[in-house]
């Protein structure tokens, strides 16, 4: 064999080895991440159920699980990173919209506006998020292990049909309930005159956020419907936004 060919074969071998090492590290990280997230959301499910049965009311439930919720939902920001560096085959845009809307609900609505924390709508989206995330992260974990029980696959690609709209209703009702408090307190708002000469009204910003669900939510929903057709019915789908 000519030495040029030998060099080429050696280089290819090295590249393949590097790729394999990268993929082992990525898989190990994703295993850890998915197991941690499944466990986190299971802890939330148990804590919420226990609270409700012990106290017999949903009042105070949010406060009792707030820390854990904020931790695990914020941790989900890493998912945008997973897509960006290419270790999962999901669109950065779709994941970015999904994760940022959740982070926004957790930090800029329920954490910031205490008066809404006991609303039924908060419990609605909390229950919906919890059920969805336990299913989603266990789906990813078992997929990586290549032993995915059919009922988890089925749940992942069917439950969202009902859960997604329910979650959106819970989120929108909560933002709506927050509006009067935000207006009254003038929170996160900047009025003129000020040294920067800019004005920002959080109240109107929240209205814009609510309106943004109209164009954005259908895109997430249809993305999931396409995933469903691909995974459950084996349809080949070409994604445009990757
Ligand atoms: C600053 C102000 C912001 C204001 C924003 C306003 C936004 C308004 C609209 C937003 C509305 C959102 C509402 C929402 O919060 C309500 C709810 O969530 S209610 C509960 C119901 N929700 C759901 O069911 C969530 C559905 N969504 C998702 O699952 C994902 O988030 C999504 C990114 C949308 C879709 O997931 P994905 O594209 O990843 O599909 P797949 O699960 O089929 O995965 C594709 C492939 O990637 C692999 N993958 C992905 N992640 C992992 C992982 N962690 N570990 C391992 N593998 C992973 C997966 O296995 C697939 O691989 P393959 O193609 O090889 O099979």
CSV table of C-alpha atoms and ligand atoms in Angstrom, one decimal:
chain,number,residue,atom,x,y,z
A,1,UNK,CA,0.0,0.0,0.0
A,2,UNK,CA,1.3,3.5,-0.9
A,3,UNK,CA,2.2,5.6,2.2
A,4,UNK,CA,-0.3,8.3,1.2
A,5,UNK,CA,-3.1,5.7,1.4
A,6,UNK,CA,-1.8,4.4,4.7
A,7,UNK,CA,-1.8,8.0,6.2
A,8,UNK,CA,-5.4,8.5,4.9
A,9,UNK,CA,-6.6,5.3,6.5
A,10,UNK,CA,-4.9,6.2,9.8
A,11,UNK,CA,-6.5,9.6,9.8
A,12,UNK,CA,-9.9,8.2,9.2
A,13,UNK,CA,-9.4,5.7,12.0
A,14,UNK,CA,-8.4,8.5,14.4
A,15,UNK,CA,-11.4,10.6,13.4
A,16,UNK,CA,-13.7,7.6,13.9
A,17,UNK,CA,-12.2,7.0,17.4
A,18,UNK,CA,-12.7,10.7,18.3
A,19,UNK,CA,-16.3,10.6,17.1
A,20,UNK,CA,-16.9,7.4,19.1
A,21,UNK,CA,-15.4,8.9,22.3
A,22,UNK,CA,-17.5,12.1,21.9
A,23,UNK,CA,-20.7,10.0,21.4
A,24,UNK,CA,-19.9,7.9,24.5
A,25,UNK,CA,-19.4,11.1,26.6
A,26,UNK,CA,-22.6,12.7,25.1
A,27,UNK,CA,-24.6,9.5,25.8
A,28,UNK,CA,-23.3,9.3,29.4
A,29,UNK,CA,-24.2,12.9,30.0
A,30,UNK,CA,-27.7,12.5,28.6
A,31,UNK,CA,-28.2,9.4,30.7
A,32,UNK,CA,-27.3,11.4,33.8
A,33,UNK,CA,-29.3,14.4,32.7
A,34,UNK,CA,-32.5,12.4,31.9
A,35,UNK,CA,-32.3,10.3,35.1
A,36,UNK,CA,-31.8,13.4,37.2
A,37,UNK,CA,-34.7,15.2,35.5
A,38,UNK,CA,-37.1,12.1,35.8
A,39,UNK,CA,-36.2,11.9,39.5
A,40,UNK,CA,-36.7,15.7,40.0
A,41,UNK,CA,-40.1,15.7,38.5
A,42,UNK,CA,-41.1,12.5,40.4
A,43,UNK,CA,-40.1,14.2,43.6
A,44,UNK,CA,-42.3,17.1,42.6
A,45,UNK,CA,-45.2,14.7,41.9
A,46,UNK,CA,-44.9,13.0,45.2
A,47,UNK,CA,-44.5,16.3,47.1
A,48,UNK,CA,-47.6,17.8,45.4
A,49,UNK,CA,-49.7,14.7,46.0
A,50,UNK,CA,-48.6,14.5,49.7
A,51,UNK,CA,-49.3,18.2,50.3
A,52,UNK,CA,-52.8,18.0,48.8
A,53,UNK,CA,-53.8,14.9,50.7
A,54,UNK,CA,-52.3,16.1,54.0
A,55,UNK,CA,-53.7,19.7,53.9
A,56,UNK,CA,-56.9,19.0,51.8
A,57,UNK,CA,-56.3,22.2,49.8
A,58,UNK,CA,-54.2,23.5,47.0
A,59,UNK,CA,-53.5,26.7,48.9
A,60,UNK,CA,-49.9,26.9,49.9
A,61,UNK,CA,-49.0,24.0,47.5
A,62,UNK,CA,-47.0,26.2,45.2
A,63,UNK,CA,-44.9,27.6,48.0
A,64,UNK,CA,-44.2,24.2,49.3
A,65,UNK,CA,-42.6,23.0,46.1
A,66,UNK,CA,-41.3,26.3,44.7
A,67,UNK,CA,-37.6,25.7,45.3
A,68,UNK,CA,-37.6,22.2,43.7
A,69,UNK,CA,-39.7,23.4,40.8
A,70,UNK,CA,-37.4,26.4,40.1
A,71,UNK,CA,-34.3,24.2,40.3
A,72,UNK,CA,-35.4,21.5,37.9
A,73,UNK,CA,-37.2,23.9,35.4
A,74,UNK,CA,-34.1,26.1,35.3
A,75,UNK,CA,-31.9,23.1,34.8
A,76,UNK,CA,-33.9,22.4,31.6
A,77,UNK,CA,-32.1,25.4,30.0
A,78,UNK,CA,-29.4,22.9,29.3
A,79,UNK,CA,-31.7,21.4,26.7
A,80,UNK,CA,-31.2,24.4,24.5
A,81,UNK,CA,-27.4,23.7,24.8
A,82,UNK,CA,-27.9,20.0,23.9
A,83,UNK,CA,-29.5,21.1,20.6
A,84,UNK,CA,-27.0,23.8,19.9
A,85,UNK,CA,-24.0,21.5,20.3
A,86,UNK,CA,-25.8,18.8,18.3
A,87,UNK,CA,-25.9,16.0,20.9
A,88,UNK,CA,-29.7,15.7,20.4
A,89,UNK,CA,-31.5,15.9,17.1
A,90,UNK,CA,-34.0,18.6,18.0
A,91,UNK,CA,-34.5,22.2,16.7
A,92,UNK,CA,-32.9,24.9,18.9
A,93,UNK,CA,-35.8,27.2,18.1
A,94,UNK,CA,-38.5,24.8,19.1
A,95,UNK,CA,-36.7,23.8,22.3
A,96,UNK,CA,-35.8,27.5,23.0
A,97,UNK,CA,-39.4,28.6,22.8
A,98,UNK,CA,-40.6,25.7,24.9
A,99,UNK,CA,-38.0,26.2,27.6
A,100,UNK,CA,-38.0,30.0,27.7
A,101,UNK,CA,-41.8,30.1,28.1
A,102,UNK,CA,-41.5,27.7,31.1
A,103,UNK,CA,-38.7,29.7,32.7
A,104,UNK,CA,-40.7,32.9,32.2
A,105,UNK,CA,-43.7,31.3,33.9
A,106,UNK,CA,-41.6,30.1,36.8
A,107,UNK,CA,-39.5,33.1,37.5
A,108,UNK,CA,-41.3,36.2,36.1
A,109,UNK,CA,-44.8,35.2,37.0
A,110,UNK,CA,-45.3,32.7,39.8
A,111,UNK,CA,-42.1,33.5,41.7
A,112,UNK,CA,-42.4,37.3,41.3
A,113,UNK,CA,-46.2,37.7,41.8
A,114,UNK,CA,-47.1,36.1,45.1
A,115,UNK,CA,-50.7,36.9,44.7
A,116,UNK,CA,-51.2,34.4,41.9
A,117,UNK,CA,-49.5,31.5,43.7
A,118,UNK,CA,-52.7,30.1,45.0
A,119,UNK,CA,-54.6,30.3,41.8
A,120,UNK,CA,-56.1,27.0,40.5
A,121,UNK,CA,-54.6,27.7,37.2
A,122,UNK,CA,-51.1,27.4,38.7
A,123,UNK,CA,-52.0,23.9,40.0
A,124,UNK,CA,-53.3,23.1,36.5
A,125,UNK,CA,-50.1,23.8,34.7
A,126,UNK,CA,-48.0,22.3,37.5
A,127,UNK,CA,-49.8,19.0,37.3
A,128,UNK,CA,-49.7,19.0,33.5
A,129,UNK,CA,-45.9,19.9,33.4
A,130,UNK,CA,-45.2,17.2,36.0
A,131,UNK,CA,-47.0,14.4,34.2
A,132,UNK,CA,-45.5,15.4,30.9
A,133,UNK,CA,-41.9,15.7,32.1
A,134,UNK,CA,-41.9,12.4,34.0
A,135,UNK,CA,-43.1,10.7,30.7
A,136,UNK,CA,-40.7,12.7,28.5
A,137,UNK,CA,-37.5,12.2,30.5
A,138,UNK,CA,-38.3,8.5,31.1
A,139,UNK,CA,-38.9,8.2,27.4
A,140,UNK,CA,-35.4,9.6,26.6
A,141,UNK,CA,-33.8,7.5,29.4
A,142,UNK,CA,-35.3,4.2,28.2
A,143,UNK,CA,-34.6,5.1,24.5
A,144,UNK,CA,-30.9,5.6,25.3
A,145,UNK,CA,-30.9,2.2,27.1
A,146,UNK,CA,-32.6,0.8,24.0
A,147,UNK,CA,-35.3,-0.8,26.1
A,148,UNK,CA,-38.3,1.5,25.6
A,149,UNK,CA,-41.5,0.1,26.9
A,150,UNK,CA,-44.3,0.7,24.4
A,151,UNK,CA,-46.6,2.3,26.9
A,152,UNK,CA,-44.0,5.1,27.6
A,153,UNK,CA,-43.6,5.7,23.9
A,154,UNK,CA,-47.4,5.7,23.5
A,155,UNK,CA,-47.8,8.1,26.4
A,156,UNK,CA,-45.1,10.5,25.1
A,157,UNK,CA,-46.7,10.8,21.7
A,158,UNK,CA,-50.4,10.8,22.7
A,159,UNK,CA,-50.7,12.6,26.0
A,160,UNK,CA,-49.5,15.9,24.6
A,161,UNK,CA,-52.6,16.1,22.4
A,162,UNK,CA,-54.6,17.0,25.6
A,163,UNK,CA,-51.8,18.1,27.9
A,164,UNK,CA,-50.3,20.8,25.7
A,165,UNK,CA,-53.6,22.8,25.4
A,166,UNK,CA,-54.3,22.2,29.1
A,167,UNK,CA,-50.9,23.5,30.1
A,168,UNK,CA,-51.3,26.6,27.8
A,169,UNK,CA,-54.7,27.3,29.4
A,170,UNK,CA,-53.2,27.1,32.9
A,171,UNK,CA,-50.3,29.4,31.9
A,172,UNK,CA,-52.5,32.0,30.2
A,173,UNK,CA,-55.0,32.1,33.0
A,174,UNK,CA,-52.2,32.6,35.5
A,175,UNK,CA,-50.7,35.5,33.5
A,176,UNK,CA,-54.2,36.9,33.1
A,177,UNK,CA,-54.7,36.7,36.9
A,178,UNK,CA,-51.3,38.5,37.4
A,179,UNK,CA,-52.2,41.5,35.3
A,180,UNK,CA,-54.1,43.6,37.9
A,181,UNK,CA,-51.3,43.1,40.5
A,182,UNK,CA,-48.6,44.0,38.0
A,183,UNK,CA,-50.5,47.2,37.0
A,184,UNK,CA,-51.2,48.2,40.5
A,185,UNK,CA,-47.6,47.7,41.7
A,186,UNK,CA,-46.1,49.0,38.4
A,187,UNK,CA,-43.6,46.1,38.8
A,188,UNK,CA,-40.6,45.7,36.5
A,189,UNK,CA,-41.7,48.9,34.7
A,190,UNK,CA,-39.7,52.0,33.9
A,191,UNK,CA,-41.6,55.2,33.6
A,192,UNK,CA,-40.5,58.4,31.9
A,193,UNK,CA,-38.8,60.7,32.7
A,194,UNK,CA,-35.7,58.7,33.7
A,195,UNK,CA,-32.0,59.1,33.0
A,196,UNK,CA,-32.1,56.4,30.2
A,197,UNK,CA,-35.0,58.1,28.5
A,198,UNK,CA,-36.8,54.8,27.9
A,199,UNK,CA,-40.1,53.5,29.1
A,200,UNK,CA,-41.1,49.9,29.7
A,201,UNK,CA,-44.4,48.7,31.0
A,202,UNK,CA,-44.5,45.1,32.2
A,203,UNK,CA,-48.3,45.1,32.1
A,204,UNK,CA,-48.3,45.6,28.4
A,205,UNK,CA,-45.3,43.3,28.0
A,206,UNK,CA,-47.4,40.5,29.6
A,207,UNK,CA,-50.3,41.2,27.2
A,208,UNK,CA,-47.8,40.8,24.3
A,209,UNK,CA,-46.5,37.5,25.8
A,210,UNK,CA,-50.1,36.3,26.0
A,211,UNK,CA,-50.7,37.2,22.4
A,212,UNK,CA,-47.5,35.6,21.3
A,213,UNK,CA,-49.0,32.2,22.3
A,214,UNK,CA,-51.3,32.6,19.2
A,215,UNK,CA,-48.5,32.2,16.6
A,216,UNK,CA,-46.0,30.2,18.7
A,217,UNK,CA,-48.1,27.5,20.4
A,218,UNK,CA,-49.5,26.0,17.1
A,219,UNK,CA,-45.9,25.6,15.8
A,220,UNK,CA,-44.9,23.6,18.9
A,221,UNK,CA,-48.1,21.6,18.7
A,222,UNK,CA,-47.7,20.8,15.0
A,223,UNK,CA,-44.0,19.9,15.6
A,224,UNK,CA,-45.2,17.3,18.2
A,225,UNK,CA,-47.9,16.0,15.8
A,226,UNK,CA,-45.2,15.5,13.2
A,227,UNK,CA,-42.9,13.7,15.7
A,228,UNK,CA,-45.9,11.6,16.6
A,229,UNK,CA,-46.5,10.5,13.0
A,230,UNK,CA,-42.8,9.8,12.6
A,231,UNK,CA,-42.3,7.8,15.7
A,232,UNK,CA,-45.7,6.0,16.0
A,233,UNK,CA,-46.5,5.6,12.3
A,234,UNK,CA,-43.0,5.5,10.8
A,235,UNK,CA,-43.7,8.5,8.4
A,236,UNK,CA,-40.6,10.2,7.0
A,237,UNK,CA,-40.7,13.9,7.7
A,238,UNK,CA,-38.4,16.6,6.4
A,239,UNK,CA,-38.0,19.4,9.0
A,240,UNK,CA,-37.4,22.9,7.5
A,241,UNK,CA,-36.2,24.8,10.6
A,242,UNK,CA,-33.1,22.7,11.6
B,1,LIG,C1,-39.4,35.8,27.3
B,1,LIG,C2,-40.8,35.5,27.2
B,1,LIG,C3,-41.1,34.2,26.6
B,1,LIG,C4,-42.5,34.1,26.2
B,1,LIG,C5,-42.7,33.0,25.2
B,1,LIG,C6,-44.1,32.8,24.8
B,1,LIG,C7,-44.2,31.4,24.2
B,1,LIG,C8,-45.5,31.1,23.9
B,1,LIG,C9,-45.8,29.7,23.4
B,1,LIG,C10,-45.2,28.5,24.2
B,1,LIG,C11,-46.2,27.6,24.7
B,1,LIG,C12,-45.6,26.6,25.6
B,1,LIG,C13,-46.6,26.0,26.5
B,1,LIG,C14,-46.0,24.9,27.3
B,1,LIG,O1,-45.2,25.4,28.4
B,1,LIG,C15,-47.1,24.1,27.9
B,1,LIG,C16,-46.7,22.7,28.2
B,1,LIG,O2,-45.6,22.2,28.1
B,1,LIG,S1,-48.0,21.8,28.8
B,1,LIG,C17,-47.3,20.1,28.9
B,1,LIG,C18,-47.4,19.4,27.5
B,1,LIG,N1,-46.1,19.7,26.9
B,1,LIG,C19,-45.5,18.8,26.1
B,1,LIG,O3,-46.0,17.7,25.8
B,1,LIG,C20,-44.2,19.2,25.7
B,1,LIG,C21,-43.9,18.8,24.3
B,1,LIG,N2,-42.7,19.4,24.0
B,1,LIG,C22,-41.6,18.7,24.0
B,1,LIG,O4,-41.5,17.5,24.2
B,1,LIG,C23,-40.3,19.3,23.7
B,1,LIG,O5,-40.1,20.4,24.5
B,1,LIG,C24,-40.1,19.8,22.2
B,1,LIG,C25,-38.8,20.5,22.1
B,1,LIG,C26,-41.2,20.7,21.9
B,1,LIG,C27,-40.2,18.6,21.3
B,1,LIG,O6,-39.3,17.6,21.5
B,1,LIG,P1,-38.4,17.0,20.5
B,1,LIG,O7,-38.3,17.7,19.2
B,1,LIG,O8,-37.1,16.8,21.2
B,1,LIG,O9,-39.0,15.7,20.1
B,1,LIG,P2,-38.6,14.3,20.5
B,1,LIG,O10,-38.9,14.1,22.0
B,1,LIG,O11,-39.4,13.4,19.6
B,1,LIG,O12,-37.0,14.1,20.3
B,1,LIG,C28,-36.4,14.3,19.1
B,1,LIG,C29,-35.0,13.5,19.1
B,1,LIG,O13,-34.1,14.1,20.1
B,1,LIG,C30,-33.8,13.1,21.1
B,1,LIG,N3,-33.7,13.8,22.3
B,1,LIG,C31,-34.2,15.0,22.7
B,1,LIG,N4,-34.0,15.3,23.9
B,1,LIG,C32,-33.2,14.3,24.4
B,1,LIG,C33,-32.7,14.0,25.7
B,1,LIG,N5,-32.8,14.9,26.7
B,1,LIG,N6,-32.0,12.9,25.8
B,1,LIG,C34,-31.9,12.0,24.8
B,1,LIG,N7,-32.4,12.2,23.6
B,1,LIG,C35,-33.1,13.3,23.4
B,1,LIG,C36,-35.0,12.2,21.0
B,1,LIG,O14,-34.7,10.9,21.5
B,1,LIG,C37,-35.2,12.1,19.5
B,1,LIG,O15,-34.2,11.3,18.9
B,1,LIG,P3,-34.5,10.5,17.6
B,1,LIG,O16,-34.9,11.5,16.5
B,1,LIG,O17,-33.2,9.9,17.3
B,1,LIG,O18,-35.5,9.5,17.9
